[in-house]
Short mmCIF file of C-alpha atoms in Angstrom, two decimals:
data_model
loop_
_atom_site.label_atom_id
_atom_site.label_comp_id
_atom_site.label_asym_id
_atom_site.label_seq_id
_atom_site.Cartn_x
_atom_site.Cartn_y
_atom_site.Cartn_z
CA MET A 132 -87.09 102.86 -50.42
CA ASN A 133 -85.04 100.20 -52.22
CA PHE A 134 -85.54 96.59 -53.29
CA ASP A 135 -84.02 95.34 -50.04
CA ASP A 136 -86.71 97.21 -48.07
CA ILE A 137 -89.41 95.60 -50.22
CA ASP A 138 -87.91 92.14 -49.77
CA TYR A 139 -87.71 92.65 -46.00
CA PHE A 140 -91.33 93.74 -45.82
CA ALA A 141 -92.47 90.86 -48.07
CA ALA A 142 -90.75 88.31 -45.83
CA LEU A 143 -92.21 89.83 -42.66
CA TRP A 144 -95.70 89.97 -44.16
CA LYS A 145 -95.46 86.35 -45.34
CA HIS A 146 -94.06 84.82 -42.13
CA GLN A 147 -95.53 87.32 -39.62
CA HIS A 148 -92.61 86.47 -37.37
CA VAL A 149 -89.28 88.33 -37.21
CA GLY A 150 -87.21 85.22 -36.52
CA ARG A 151 -88.62 83.15 -39.37
CA ALA A 152 -88.50 86.10 -41.78
CA ALA A 153 -84.86 86.81 -40.84
CA GLN A 154 -83.97 83.15 -41.40
CA SER A 155 -85.60 83.15 -44.85
CA LEU A 156 -83.58 86.27 -45.77
CA GLY A 157 -80.27 85.11 -44.30
CA LEU A 158 -80.21 88.00 -41.81
CA THR A 159 -79.94 88.16 -38.06
CA GLN A 160 -83.12 88.92 -36.13
CA PRO A 161 -81.79 92.23 -34.67
CA ALA A 162 -80.75 93.43 -38.14
CA LEU A 163 -84.21 92.78 -39.56
CA SER A 164 -85.90 94.38 -36.54
CA ARG A 165 -83.79 97.52 -37.05
CA ALA A 166 -84.63 97.56 -40.75
CA LEU A 167 -88.36 97.32 -39.98
CA ALA A 168 -88.12 100.13 -37.42
CA ARG A 169 -86.32 102.34 -39.98
CA PHE A 170 -88.89 101.51 -42.63
CA GLU A 171 -91.86 102.30 -40.38
CA ALA A 172 -90.21 105.57 -39.24
CA ARG A 173 -89.75 106.59 -42.87
CA LEU A 174 -93.41 105.86 -43.66
CA GLY A 175 -94.72 107.41 -40.47
CA LEU A 176 -97.10 104.51 -39.75
CA PRO A 177 -96.74 101.14 -38.01
CA LEU A 178 -97.01 98.26 -40.47
CA PHE A 179 -97.24 95.51 -37.85
CA ASP A 180 -98.48 95.13 -34.31
CA ARG A 181 -96.03 93.21 -32.15
CA THR A 182 -97.53 90.35 -30.12
CA ALA A 183 -96.14 87.49 -28.03
CA LYS A 184 -96.74 85.13 -30.98
CA GLY A 185 -95.22 87.34 -33.65
CA LEU A 186 -96.36 90.12 -35.97
CA VAL A 187 -99.90 91.05 -37.00
CA PRO A 188 -100.22 93.37 -40.03
CA THR A 189 -102.00 96.63 -39.25
CA THR A 190 -104.60 98.12 -41.58
CA ALA A 191 -101.83 100.26 -43.03
CA GLY A 192 -99.62 97.17 -43.37
CA ASN A 193 -102.23 95.23 -45.32
CA ALA A 194 -102.94 98.22 -47.58
CA PHE A 195 -99.21 98.67 -48.17
CA ALA A 196 -98.82 94.96 -48.94
CA ARG A 197 -101.47 95.04 -51.66
CA ARG A 198 -99.52 97.74 -53.50
CA ILE A 199 -95.89 97.00 -52.80
CA LEU A 200 -96.02 93.24 -53.37
CA ARG A 201 -97.46 93.89 -56.79
CA VAL A 202 -94.54 96.25 -57.51
CA ARG A 203 -92.17 93.49 -56.37
CA THR A 204 -93.81 90.95 -58.67
CA GLU A 205 -93.77 93.31 -61.66
CA SER A 206 -90.12 94.19 -61.09
CA GLY A 207 -89.33 90.48 -61.02
CA ASP A 208 -91.18 90.05 -64.32
CA ALA A 209 -89.18 92.91 -65.86
CA ILE A 210 -85.85 91.49 -64.69
CA GLY A 211 -86.85 88.04 -65.96
CA GLU A 212 -87.76 89.47 -69.35
CA LEU A 213 -84.41 91.26 -69.64
CA ASP A 214 -82.63 88.07 -68.60
CA GLN A 215 -84.40 86.19 -71.42
CA MET A 216 -83.32 88.87 -73.89
CA ARG A 217 -79.70 88.74 -72.66
CA SER A 218 -79.52 84.95 -72.79
CA GLY A 219 -81.02 84.82 -76.29
CA ARG A 220 -84.07 82.77 -75.26
CA LEU A 221 -87.32 83.63 -77.02
CA GLY A 222 -89.27 83.43 -73.80
CA ALA A 223 -90.77 81.29 -71.10
CA LEU A 224 -94.39 80.93 -70.09
CA ARG A 225 -95.67 79.45 -66.82
CA ILE A 226 -99.23 78.17 -67.25
CA GLY A 227 -101.56 77.00 -64.51
CA TYR A 228 -104.91 75.28 -65.05
CA SER A 229 -107.66 73.74 -62.97
CA PRO A 230 -108.04 69.93 -63.20
CA SER A 231 -111.82 70.42 -63.13
CA ILE A 232 -111.91 71.81 -66.69
CA ASP A 233 -111.62 70.15 -70.08
CA GLU A 234 -107.82 70.10 -70.18
CA GLY A 235 -107.76 69.01 -73.81
CA PHE A 236 -108.08 72.51 -75.25
CA VAL A 237 -105.41 73.84 -72.86
CA LEU A 238 -102.94 71.12 -73.83
CA ALA A 239 -103.77 71.57 -77.53
CA ALA A 240 -102.89 75.27 -77.24
CA CYS A 241 -99.65 74.33 -75.44
CA ARG A 242 -98.72 71.89 -78.22
CA ARG A 243 -99.32 74.50 -80.93
CA LEU A 244 -97.38 77.15 -79.01
CA ALA A 245 -94.43 74.80 -78.49
CA SER A 246 -94.48 73.95 -82.20
CA GLU A 247 -94.62 77.60 -83.26
CA ARG A 248 -91.92 78.75 -80.84
CA PRO A 249 -89.27 75.99 -80.72
CA ALA A 250 -86.98 78.00 -78.38
CA ALA A 251 -89.72 78.80 -75.87
CA ARG A 252 -90.01 76.94 -72.57
CA LEU A 253 -93.44 76.13 -71.15
CA THR A 254 -94.16 75.13 -67.57
CA ILE A 255 -97.63 73.60 -67.03
CA VAL A 256 -99.04 73.36 -63.51
CA PRO A 257 -102.44 71.79 -62.55
CA ARG A 258 -103.75 73.13 -59.24
CA LEU A 259 -106.91 74.12 -57.36
CA MET A 260 -108.22 77.60 -58.19
CA GLN A 261 -107.25 79.11 -54.83
CA ASP A 262 -103.71 77.81 -55.28
CA LEU A 263 -103.57 79.06 -58.87
CA ALA A 264 -104.68 82.56 -57.82
CA SER A 265 -102.02 82.65 -55.09
CA LEU A 266 -99.27 81.48 -57.44
CA LEU A 267 -100.33 84.02 -60.06
CA ALA A 268 -100.41 86.88 -57.56
CA GLY A 269 -97.00 85.88 -56.22
CA GLY A 270 -95.42 85.83 -59.67
CA ALA A 271 -94.88 82.05 -59.83
CA LEU A 272 -97.31 81.77 -62.78
CA ASP A 273 -97.89 84.04 -65.77
CA VAL A 274 -101.39 82.88 -66.75
CA ILE A 275 -104.07 80.54 -65.46
CA VAL A 276 -106.98 78.81 -67.21
CA ALA A 277 -109.83 77.95 -64.86
CA PRO A 278 -113.49 78.56 -64.07
CA VAL A 279 -114.18 82.21 -63.25
CA PRO A 280 -114.07 82.37 -59.43
CA GLU A 281 -117.08 83.46 -57.43
CA PRO A 282 -116.90 85.93 -55.80
CA ALA A 283 -114.69 87.67 -58.34
CA LEU A 284 -111.06 88.39 -57.45
CA THR A 285 -110.32 92.04 -58.24
CA GLU A 286 -106.60 91.41 -58.71
CA LEU A 287 -107.27 89.22 -61.77
CA ALA A 288 -107.75 90.38 -65.35
CA VAL A 289 -110.29 87.90 -66.73
CA THR A 290 -110.81 87.00 -70.39
CA VAL A 291 -113.75 84.61 -70.78
CA LEU A 292 -112.98 81.84 -73.28
CA HIS A 293 -116.27 79.92 -73.36
CA GLU A 294 -119.35 78.83 -71.48
CA ASP A 295 -119.20 75.34 -70.03
CA ARG A 296 -122.08 73.06 -69.04
CA LEU A 297 -121.38 70.31 -66.53
CA ARG A 298 -123.10 66.96 -67.07
CA ILE A 299 -123.39 63.74 -65.07
CA LEU A 300 -121.58 60.84 -66.73
CA ALA A 301 -122.02 57.08 -66.38
CA ASP A 302 -120.71 53.92 -67.99
CA ARG A 303 -122.64 53.06 -71.19
CA ARG A 304 -124.17 49.99 -69.45
CA HIS A 305 -125.42 51.90 -66.41
CA PRO A 306 -129.10 51.08 -65.64
CA LEU A 307 -130.05 54.76 -65.39
CA LEU A 308 -129.37 55.18 -69.11
CA ARG A 309 -132.40 52.97 -69.79
CA LYS A 310 -134.76 55.26 -67.89
CA PRO A 311 -136.82 57.65 -70.04
CA GLN A 312 -136.32 60.44 -67.51
CA VAL A 313 -133.62 60.69 -64.83
CA THR A 314 -134.07 62.92 -61.77
CA LEU A 315 -131.85 64.17 -58.98
CA VAL A 316 -133.46 61.58 -56.72
CA ASP A 317 -132.21 58.84 -59.06
CA VAL A 318 -128.61 60.03 -59.21
CA ALA A 319 -128.47 60.88 -55.50
CA SER A 320 -128.94 57.21 -54.65
CA GLU A 321 -125.92 56.10 -56.73
CA SER A 322 -122.22 55.99 -55.83
CA TRP A 323 -119.94 58.78 -57.02
CA VAL A 324 -116.38 59.60 -58.07
CA LEU A 325 -115.83 63.30 -57.38
CA GLN A 326 -113.26 65.96 -56.59
CA PRO A 327 -112.82 67.08 -52.97
CA VAL A 328 -114.97 69.90 -51.57
CA GLN A 329 -112.15 72.38 -52.23
CA PHE A 330 -113.26 72.31 -55.89
CA GLN A 331 -115.96 74.84 -56.72
CA VAL A 332 -117.73 72.35 -59.01
CA ARG A 333 -118.09 69.87 -56.14
CA ARG A 334 -119.52 72.53 -53.82
CA GLU A 335 -122.07 73.56 -56.44
CA LEU A 336 -123.23 69.96 -56.94
CA ASP A 337 -123.49 69.44 -53.18
CA GLN A 338 -125.57 72.61 -52.93
CA CYS A 339 -127.97 71.35 -55.63
CA ILE A 340 -128.50 68.18 -53.59
CA VAL A 341 -129.11 70.19 -50.40
CA ASN A 342 -131.54 72.52 -52.20
CA ALA A 343 -133.51 69.47 -53.40
CA GLY A 344 -133.83 68.27 -49.80
CA LEU A 345 -131.87 65.08 -50.51
CA PRO A 346 -129.29 63.37 -48.28
CA PRO A 347 -125.57 63.90 -49.06
CA LEU A 348 -124.16 62.04 -52.04
CA ARG A 349 -122.40 58.71 -51.46
CA ILE A 350 -118.81 59.47 -52.43
CA ARG A 351 -116.96 56.20 -53.05
CA ILE A 352 -113.80 57.75 -54.53
CA GLU A 353 -112.60 61.30 -53.91
CA SER A 354 -109.62 62.44 -55.95
CA GLU A 355 -107.83 65.52 -57.26
CA MET A 356 -106.52 63.60 -60.27
CA ALA A 357 -106.85 65.03 -63.76
CA ALA A 358 -110.06 64.42 -65.69
CA LEU A 359 -108.87 61.43 -67.72
CA GLY A 360 -107.97 59.42 -64.62
CA ARG A 361 -111.25 60.24 -62.93
CA LEU A 362 -113.26 59.27 -66.00
CA ALA A 363 -111.38 55.97 -66.33
CA LEU A 364 -112.59 54.99 -62.85
CA LEU A 365 -116.18 54.86 -64.19
CA VAL A 366 -115.51 52.29 -66.90
CA GLY A 367 -117.39 49.05 -66.17
CA THR A 368 -118.84 50.35 -62.88
CA ARG A 369 -122.02 51.97 -61.59
CA PHE A 370 -120.15 55.06 -60.42
CA LEU A 371 -121.24 58.53 -61.56
CA THR A 372 -119.19 61.69 -61.93
CA LEU A 373 -119.60 65.30 -63.03
CA HIS A 374 -117.68 66.51 -66.07
CA SER A 375 -117.57 69.13 -68.80
CA SER A 376 -119.87 68.43 -71.76
CA ARG A 377 -117.21 70.00 -74.03
CA ASP A 378 -114.97 66.98 -73.50
CA ARG A 379 -117.41 64.65 -75.29
CA THR A 380 -114.77 63.06 -77.52
CA THR A 381 -112.74 61.88 -74.52
CA PHE A 382 -115.54 60.42 -72.44
CA THR A 383 -117.29 58.85 -75.44
CA ARG A 384 -114.07 57.07 -76.40
CA LEU A 385 -114.00 55.57 -72.88
CA GLY A 386 -117.53 54.24 -73.29
CA LEU A 387 -119.16 56.83 -71.02
CA ARG A 388 -122.47 58.55 -71.69
CA GLU A 389 -124.26 61.66 -70.43
CA LEU A 390 -127.26 61.34 -68.14
CA ASP A 391 -129.90 63.90 -68.99
CA VAL A 392 -130.99 65.00 -65.51
CA ALA A 393 -133.93 67.32 -65.99
CA ASP A 394 -133.67 69.20 -62.70
CA LEU A 395 -129.91 69.81 -62.76
CA ALA A 396 -128.28 72.79 -64.46
CA LEU A 397 -124.68 73.61 -63.65
CA ASP A 398 -123.11 76.18 -65.96
CA ARG A 399 -119.85 78.06 -65.56
CA ARG A 400 -117.49 80.29 -67.53
CA ILE A 401 -113.94 79.18 -68.34
CA ALA A 402 -111.44 82.02 -68.57
CA LEU A 403 -107.84 82.97 -69.14
CA MET A 404 -106.64 85.02 -66.18
CA ARG A 405 -103.58 87.21 -65.66
CA ARG A 406 -102.44 89.69 -63.03
CA ARG A 407 -104.43 92.90 -63.48
CA GLY A 408 -102.18 95.57 -64.92
CA GLY A 409 -99.29 93.12 -65.30
CA TYR A 410 -96.94 92.76 -68.23
CA VAL A 411 -98.26 90.51 -71.03
CA SER A 412 -95.43 88.99 -73.03
CA PRO A 413 -95.82 88.18 -76.74
CA LEU A 414 -95.69 84.49 -75.78
CA SER A 415 -98.54 84.95 -73.29
CA GLU A 416 -100.53 86.94 -75.83
CA ARG A 417 -100.14 84.19 -78.44
CA PHE A 418 -101.18 81.53 -75.93
CA GLY A 419 -104.40 83.46 -75.33
CA GLN A 420 -105.06 83.64 -79.05
CA LEU A 421 -104.57 79.89 -79.44
CA LEU A 422 -107.00 79.17 -76.60
CA ARG A 423 -109.66 81.26 -78.34
CA GLU A 424 -109.22 79.63 -81.76
#
């Protein structure tokens, strides 16, 4: 088996269609079909079932993919590291983070790392957790900072950074801030600015409302924008949102306040995640240290 074989298999597994995989590789369809037949004969097992619509990975194919694609990613990491050494660069780090977290501590760590390592190049990518996990597994990211996914993803090595409590925020002139006790019934009748349902935090809030037997929240603005933009939409309005209590400096500066909702408790763990068993560069290791400081 050589790297070409691995690349051929990776393309076929990704596209599940010989024609599209061949096009992505710059090969003819017959050449790729012959390569797949040779590969399967060498392994002694079919990796794909052929159908009228394309290819469907067999059980053996999926098991093989879990192992061999990781080898492909790690080999790419190794080649990239050697390339950095040859070119004289001190390193590059590709960082992904979820827009649902307090991004301030992530960006602060990035600033310190850039200051400490003037020759290093950082790439910072905000994405949904499912996208971050896919990019990390595929080798497009080196580390991600996000809420710990549930259920756990076995391919991730997780280092918990801190516990995070989510709180409901409102403009400082919101009428609910004058109530001695605020309940879920009170907040459920207001208008909201929230992330789409693809965000785990949104799904957890929706589930709390369902469990309380209340009608769905009235979402006036739904956005994937970073936290600062979402918080700014509350200023001078009656909108509510859900946000990390750790980011108190930011939302207080905007004139927002926390609503103490007695029957709402949403806690999560924020973690640094890497590929399990993957190479951890000195730059990545230092970034983790800065996040924990």
